[in-house]
mmCIF file of C-alpha atoms in Angstrom:
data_model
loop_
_atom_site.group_PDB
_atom_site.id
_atom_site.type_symbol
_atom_site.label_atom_id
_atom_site.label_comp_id
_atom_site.label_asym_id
_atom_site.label_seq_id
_atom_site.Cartn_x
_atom_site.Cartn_y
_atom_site.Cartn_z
ATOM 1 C CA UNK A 1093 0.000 0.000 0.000
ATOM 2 C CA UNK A 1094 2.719 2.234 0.663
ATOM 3 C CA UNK A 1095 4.346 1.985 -2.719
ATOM 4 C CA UNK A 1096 1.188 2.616 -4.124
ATOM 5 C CA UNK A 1097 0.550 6.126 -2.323
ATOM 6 C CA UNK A 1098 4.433 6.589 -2.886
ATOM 7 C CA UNK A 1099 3.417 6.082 -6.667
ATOM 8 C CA UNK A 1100 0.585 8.462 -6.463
ATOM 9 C CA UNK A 1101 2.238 11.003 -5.480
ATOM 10 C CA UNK A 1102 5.055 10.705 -7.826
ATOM 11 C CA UNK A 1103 2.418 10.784 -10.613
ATOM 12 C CA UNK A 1104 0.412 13.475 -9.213
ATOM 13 C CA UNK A 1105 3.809 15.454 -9.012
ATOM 14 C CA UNK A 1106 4.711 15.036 -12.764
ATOM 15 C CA UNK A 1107 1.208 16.270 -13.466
ATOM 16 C CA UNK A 1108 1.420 19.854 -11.534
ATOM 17 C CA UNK A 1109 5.179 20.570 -12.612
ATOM 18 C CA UNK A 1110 3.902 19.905 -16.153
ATOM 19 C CA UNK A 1111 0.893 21.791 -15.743
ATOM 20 C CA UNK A 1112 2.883 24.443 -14.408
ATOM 21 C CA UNK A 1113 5.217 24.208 -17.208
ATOM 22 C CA UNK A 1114 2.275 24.617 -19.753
ATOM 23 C CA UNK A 1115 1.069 27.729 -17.739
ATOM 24 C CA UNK A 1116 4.418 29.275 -17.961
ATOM 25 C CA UNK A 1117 5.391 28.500 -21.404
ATOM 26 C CA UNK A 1118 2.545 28.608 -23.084
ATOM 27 C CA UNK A 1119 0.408 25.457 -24.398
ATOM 28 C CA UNK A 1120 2.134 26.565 -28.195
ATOM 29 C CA UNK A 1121 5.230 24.915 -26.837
ATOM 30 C CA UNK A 1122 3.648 21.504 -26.257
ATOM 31 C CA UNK A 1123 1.165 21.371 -29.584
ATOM 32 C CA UNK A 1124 3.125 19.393 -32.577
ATOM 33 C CA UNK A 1125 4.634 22.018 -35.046
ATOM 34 C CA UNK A 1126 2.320 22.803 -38.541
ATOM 35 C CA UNK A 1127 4.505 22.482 -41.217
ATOM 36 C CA UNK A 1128 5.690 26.095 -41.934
ATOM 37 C CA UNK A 1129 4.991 25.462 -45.847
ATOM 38 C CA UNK A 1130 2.291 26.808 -47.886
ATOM 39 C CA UNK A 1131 0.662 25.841 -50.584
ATOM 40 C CA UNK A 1132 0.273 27.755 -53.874
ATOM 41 C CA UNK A 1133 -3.237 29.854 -53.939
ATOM 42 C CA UNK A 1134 -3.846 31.386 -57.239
ATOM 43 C CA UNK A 1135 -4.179 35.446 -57.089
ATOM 44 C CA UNK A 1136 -4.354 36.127 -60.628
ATOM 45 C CA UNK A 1137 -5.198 33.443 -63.611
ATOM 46 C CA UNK A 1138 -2.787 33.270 -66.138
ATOM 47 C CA UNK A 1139 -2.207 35.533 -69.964
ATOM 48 C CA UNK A 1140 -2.572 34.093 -72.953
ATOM 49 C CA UNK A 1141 -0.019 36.771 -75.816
ATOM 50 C CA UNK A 1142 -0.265 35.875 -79.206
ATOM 51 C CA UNK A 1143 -2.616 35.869 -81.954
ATOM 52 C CA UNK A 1144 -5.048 33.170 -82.387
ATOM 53 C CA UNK A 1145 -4.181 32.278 -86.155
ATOM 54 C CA UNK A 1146 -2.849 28.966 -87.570
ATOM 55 C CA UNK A 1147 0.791 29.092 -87.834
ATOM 56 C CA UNK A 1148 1.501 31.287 -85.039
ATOM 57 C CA UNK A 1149 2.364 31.078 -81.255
ATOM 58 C CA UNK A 1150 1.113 31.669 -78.401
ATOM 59 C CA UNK A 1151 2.569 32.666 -75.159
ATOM 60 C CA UNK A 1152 0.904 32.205 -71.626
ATOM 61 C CA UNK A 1153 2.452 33.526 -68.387
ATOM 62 C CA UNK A 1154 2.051 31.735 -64.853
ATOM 63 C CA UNK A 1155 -0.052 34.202 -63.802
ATOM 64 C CA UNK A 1156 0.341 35.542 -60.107
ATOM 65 C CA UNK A 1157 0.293 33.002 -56.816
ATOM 66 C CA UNK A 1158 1.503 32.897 -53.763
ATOM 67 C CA UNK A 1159 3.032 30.196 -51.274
ATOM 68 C CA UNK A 1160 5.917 28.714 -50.126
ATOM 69 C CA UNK A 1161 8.868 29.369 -52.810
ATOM 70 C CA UNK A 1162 10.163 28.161 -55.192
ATOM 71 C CA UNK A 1163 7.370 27.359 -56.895
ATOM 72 C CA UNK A 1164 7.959 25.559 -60.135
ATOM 73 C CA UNK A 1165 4.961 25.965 -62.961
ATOM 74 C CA UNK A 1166 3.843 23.356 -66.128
ATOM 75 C CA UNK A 1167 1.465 23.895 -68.611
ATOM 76 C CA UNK A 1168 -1.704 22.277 -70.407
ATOM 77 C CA UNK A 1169 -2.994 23.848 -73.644
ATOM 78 C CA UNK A 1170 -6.461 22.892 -74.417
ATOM 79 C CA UNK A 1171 -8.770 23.216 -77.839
ATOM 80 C CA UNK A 1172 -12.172 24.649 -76.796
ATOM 81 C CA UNK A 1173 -15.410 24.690 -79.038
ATOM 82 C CA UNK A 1174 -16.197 28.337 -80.742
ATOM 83 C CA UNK A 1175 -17.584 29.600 -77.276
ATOM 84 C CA UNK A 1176 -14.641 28.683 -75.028
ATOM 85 C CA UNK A 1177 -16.239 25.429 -73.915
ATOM 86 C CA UNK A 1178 -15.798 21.607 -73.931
ATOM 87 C CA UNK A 1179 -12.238 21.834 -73.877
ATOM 88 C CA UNK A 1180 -10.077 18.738 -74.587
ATOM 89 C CA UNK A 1181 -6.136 18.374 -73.885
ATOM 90 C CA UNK A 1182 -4.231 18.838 -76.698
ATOM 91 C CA UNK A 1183 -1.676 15.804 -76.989
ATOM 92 C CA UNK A 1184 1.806 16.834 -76.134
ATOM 93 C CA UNK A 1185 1.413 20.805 -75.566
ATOM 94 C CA UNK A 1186 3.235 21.163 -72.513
ATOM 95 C CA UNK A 1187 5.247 24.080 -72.636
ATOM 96 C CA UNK A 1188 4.569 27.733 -71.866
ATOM 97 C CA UNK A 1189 4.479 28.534 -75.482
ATOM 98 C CA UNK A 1190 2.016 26.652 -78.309
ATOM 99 C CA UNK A 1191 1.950 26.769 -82.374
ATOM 100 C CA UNK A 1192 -1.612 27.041 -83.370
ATOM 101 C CA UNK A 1193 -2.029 24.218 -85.660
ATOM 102 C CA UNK A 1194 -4.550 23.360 -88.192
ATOM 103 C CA UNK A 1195 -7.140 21.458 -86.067
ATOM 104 C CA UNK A 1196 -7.484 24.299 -83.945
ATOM 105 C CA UNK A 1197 -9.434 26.806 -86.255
ATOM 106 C CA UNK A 1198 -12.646 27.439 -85.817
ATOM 107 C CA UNK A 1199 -11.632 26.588 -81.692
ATOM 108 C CA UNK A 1200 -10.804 28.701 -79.065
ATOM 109 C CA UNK A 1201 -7.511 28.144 -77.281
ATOM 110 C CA UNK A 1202 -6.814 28.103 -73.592
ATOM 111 C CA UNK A 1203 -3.846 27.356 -70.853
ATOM 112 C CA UNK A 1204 -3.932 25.742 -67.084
ATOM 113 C CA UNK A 1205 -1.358 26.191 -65.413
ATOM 114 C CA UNK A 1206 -0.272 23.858 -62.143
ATOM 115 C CA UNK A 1207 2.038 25.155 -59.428
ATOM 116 C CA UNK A 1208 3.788 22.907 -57.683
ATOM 117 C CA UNK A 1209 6.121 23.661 -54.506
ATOM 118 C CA UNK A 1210 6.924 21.057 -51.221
ATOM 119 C CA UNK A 1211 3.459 21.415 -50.167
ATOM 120 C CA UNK A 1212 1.430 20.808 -53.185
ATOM 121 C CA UNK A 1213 -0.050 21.891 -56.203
ATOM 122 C CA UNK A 1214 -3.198 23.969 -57.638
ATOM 123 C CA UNK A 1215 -4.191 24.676 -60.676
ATOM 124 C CA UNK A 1216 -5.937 27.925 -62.748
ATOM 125 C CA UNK A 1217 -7.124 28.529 -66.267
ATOM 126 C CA UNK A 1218 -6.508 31.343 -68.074
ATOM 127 C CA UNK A 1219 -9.584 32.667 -70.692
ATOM 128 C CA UNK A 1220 -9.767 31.605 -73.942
ATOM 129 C CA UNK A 1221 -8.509 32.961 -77.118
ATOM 130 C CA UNK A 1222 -10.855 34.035 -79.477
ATOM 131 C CA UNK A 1223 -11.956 31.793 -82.256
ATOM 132 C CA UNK A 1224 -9.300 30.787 -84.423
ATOM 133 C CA UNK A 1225 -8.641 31.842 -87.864
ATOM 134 C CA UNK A 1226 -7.105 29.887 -90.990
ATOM 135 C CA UNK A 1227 -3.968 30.902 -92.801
ATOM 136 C CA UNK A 1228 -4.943 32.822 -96.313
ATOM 137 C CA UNK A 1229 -3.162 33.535 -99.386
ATOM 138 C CA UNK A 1230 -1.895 36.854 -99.581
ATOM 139 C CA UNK A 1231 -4.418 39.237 -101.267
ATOM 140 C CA UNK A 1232 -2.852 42.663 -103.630
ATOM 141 C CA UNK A 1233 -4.507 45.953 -102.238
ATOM 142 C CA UNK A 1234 -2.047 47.935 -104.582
ATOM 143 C CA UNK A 1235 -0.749 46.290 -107.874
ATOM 144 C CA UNK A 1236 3.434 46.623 -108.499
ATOM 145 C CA UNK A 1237 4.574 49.868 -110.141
ATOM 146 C CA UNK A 1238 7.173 49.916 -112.786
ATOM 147 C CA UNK A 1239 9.470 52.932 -112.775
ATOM 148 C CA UNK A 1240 12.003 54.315 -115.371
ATOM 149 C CA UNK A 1241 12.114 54.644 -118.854
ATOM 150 C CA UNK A 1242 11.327 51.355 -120.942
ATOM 151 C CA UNK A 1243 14.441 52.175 -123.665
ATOM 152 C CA UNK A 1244 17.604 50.341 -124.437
ATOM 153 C CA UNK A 1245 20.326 50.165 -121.777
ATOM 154 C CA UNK A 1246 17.748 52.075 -119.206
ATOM 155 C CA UNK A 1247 16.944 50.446 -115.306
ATOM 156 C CA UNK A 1248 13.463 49.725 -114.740
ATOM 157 C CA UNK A 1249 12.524 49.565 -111.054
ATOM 158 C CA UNK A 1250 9.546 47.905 -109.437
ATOM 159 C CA UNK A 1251 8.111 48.110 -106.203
ATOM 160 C CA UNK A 1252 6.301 45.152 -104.629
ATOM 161 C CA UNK A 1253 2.848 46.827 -104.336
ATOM 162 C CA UNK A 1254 0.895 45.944 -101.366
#
């Protein structure tokens, strides 16, 4: 009985001077640490710079985030219908920068971008292009102009019209 009110009191002991402890220090000290990493939030979608035409590129930033850095970025283009919806992944655009091709006219175009960092990843989309347009042969506004006297041993000079 006596090492059982001997253990008691030990216990009961241990229990004040860490009470006490808490009181003094704070119950912070004691709590398991949250990791100190955040996670990327998006605060503005990414930019799509360019022109939506077949044959040329376009460029999309990251947009704006915030989180823990560094905070590494990827990209997925995406082929939309005429009204920026029903978007599919376009095989193998990946990159921050994307050749319009000839399946996309008549689509819109848009990006997502992921950022990743040590505590995870999130997503945004930026808006889509407008609808785009084919390639087309070059069409004269002004014809070519001939300059100079047509004579023997005289230079003619034309300009390229427009």
């Amino acid at each position: 009985m006596k090492r059982d009110a001997t253990v008691g009191w030990q216990r009961r002991a241990v229990a004040a001077f860490a009470a006490g402890l808490v009181g003094v220090l704070g119950a912070s000290v004691f709590a398991p640490r949250a990791s100190a990493d955040a996670a990327p939030v998006n605060a503005a979608t990414p930019v799509l710079a360019g022109v939506a035409g077949q044959g040329e590129t376009l460029t999309a930033s990251s947009g704006s985030w915030t989180g823990t850095t560094p905070i590494v970025f990827a990209y997925t283009w995406e082929r939309c219908d005429s009204s920026g919806g029903g978007c599919i992944t376009i095989a193998g655009a990946n990159g921050q920068t994307y050749g319009v091709a000839l399946a996309d006219v008549g689509h819109t175009i848009r990006v997502v971008a992921t950022a990743t960092n040590a505590a995870g990843s999130a997503q945004a989309t930026s808006s889509a292009t407008g609808v785009v347009g084919a390639l087309s042969a070059p069409t004269a506004v002004a014809l070519p102009q001939l300059s100079g006297t047509a004579s023997f041993g005289q230079t003619l000079t034309a300009s390229t019209g427009t």
